[in-house]
Amino acid sequence: MSYRNIITIEPGKRGGKPCIRRMRITVYDVLGWLAARMSHAEILDDFPELTEEDIIACLEFAAG
């Protein structure tokens, strides 16, 4: 899987921050939740529009 298929950047959305699949949820939102020790299951439960692949793409993006 490549994060390039999931992470999008649009200048007029969320200040141009990288977002997930054109939604208003940013990579930094997801990383913040993970840093706050939320599990993948908790994130997916709170944000059902996200997928496990979205979370992994955020991690890949941050590592890149």
mmCIF file of C-alpha atoms in Angstrom:
data_model
loop_
_atom_site.group_PDB
_atom_site.id
_atom_site.type_symbol
_atom_site.label_atom_id
_atom_site.label_comp_id
_atom_site.label_asym_id
_atom_site.label_seq_id
_atom_site.Cartn_x
_atom_site.Cartn_y
_atom_site.Cartn_z
ATOM 1 C CA MET A 1 0.000 0.000 0.000
ATOM 2 C CA SER A 2 1.200 3.496 -0.741
ATOM 3 C CA TYR A 3 0.112 6.451 1.324
ATOM 4 C CA ARG A 4 0.128 8.491 -1.886
ATOM 5 C CA ASN A 5 -3.213 6.900 -2.784
ATOM 6 C CA ILE A 6 -4.773 8.002 0.517
ATOM 7 C CA ILE A 7 -3.140 11.254 1.656
ATOM 8 C CA THR A 8 -4.297 14.346 -0.223
ATOM 9 C CA ILE A 9 -3.219 17.982 -0.023
ATOM 10 C CA GLU A 10 -5.596 20.737 -1.094
ATOM 11 C CA PRO A 11 -4.458 24.348 -0.600
ATOM 12 C CA GLY A 12 -7.903 25.580 0.503
ATOM 13 C CA LYS A 13 -8.641 22.766 2.961
ATOM 14 C CA ARG A 14 -7.334 22.738 6.546
ATOM 15 C CA GLY A 15 -4.642 25.255 5.629
ATOM 16 C CA GLY A 16 -3.084 22.939 3.048
ATOM 17 C CA LYS A 17 -2.270 20.262 5.625
ATOM 18 C CA PRO A 18 -2.204 16.660 4.389
ATOM 19 C CA CYS A 19 -5.660 15.119 4.776
ATOM 20 C CA ILE A 20 -7.077 11.637 4.448
ATOM 21 C CA ARG A 21 -8.969 10.905 1.222
ATOM 22 C CA ARG A 22 -10.053 14.520 0.727
ATOM 23 C CA MET A 23 -11.791 14.553 4.123
ATOM 24 C CA ARG A 24 -11.153 17.239 6.708
ATOM 25 C CA ILE A 25 -9.288 14.815 8.971
ATOM 26 C CA THR A 26 -5.560 15.527 8.793
ATOM 27 C CA VAL A 27 -2.594 13.236 9.150
ATOM 28 C CA TYR A 28 -1.672 15.312 12.214
ATOM 29 C CA ASP A 29 -5.076 14.639 13.788
ATOM 30 C CA VAL A 30 -4.494 10.892 13.513
ATOM 31 C CA LEU A 31 -0.906 11.124 14.740
ATOM 32 C CA GLY A 32 -2.090 13.184 17.700
ATOM 33 C CA TRP A 33 -4.669 10.552 18.622
ATOM 34 C CA LEU A 34 -2.044 7.831 18.392
ATOM 35 C CA ALA A 35 0.357 9.908 20.519
ATOM 36 C CA ALA A 36 -2.431 10.261 23.087
ATOM 37 C CA ARG A 37 -2.400 6.437 23.216
ATOM 38 C CA MET A 38 -5.694 5.889 21.428
ATOM 39 C CA SER A 39 -5.746 2.445 19.871
ATOM 40 C CA HIS A 40 -6.552 1.923 16.213
ATOM 41 C CA ALA A 41 -9.861 0.392 17.299
ATOM 42 C CA GLU A 42 -10.740 3.458 19.387
ATOM 43 C CA ILE A 43 -9.951 5.813 16.499
ATOM 44 C CA LEU A 44 -12.029 3.729 14.090
ATOM 45 C CA ASP A 45 -14.883 3.603 16.575
ATOM 46 C CA ASP A 46 -14.837 7.394 17.066
ATOM 47 C CA PHE A 47 -14.360 8.108 13.342
ATOM 48 C CA PRO A 48 -16.134 5.356 11.368
ATOM 49 C CA GLU A 49 -15.329 7.113 8.082
ATOM 50 C CA LEU A 50 -11.674 6.122 8.595
ATOM 51 C CA THR A 51 -10.171 2.727 7.830
ATOM 52 C CA GLU A 52 -7.226 0.806 9.210
ATOM 53 C CA GLU A 53 -5.448 1.556 5.920
ATOM 54 C CA ASP A 54 -5.945 5.289 6.537
ATOM 55 C CA ILE A 55 -4.198 5.047 9.909
ATOM 56 C CA ILE A 56 -1.309 3.071 8.427
ATOM 57 C CA ALA A 57 -1.021 5.602 5.582
ATOM 58 C CA CYS A 58 -0.650 8.382 8.161
ATOM 59 C CA LEU A 59 2.169 6.492 9.828
ATOM 60 C CA GLU A 60 3.864 5.856 6.476
ATOM 61 C CA PHE A 61 3.505 9.536 5.575
ATOM 62 C CA ALA A 62 5.066 10.593 8.888
ATOM 63 C CA ALA A 63 7.935 8.130 8.454
ATOM 64 C CA GLY A 64 8.622 9.289 4.907
#
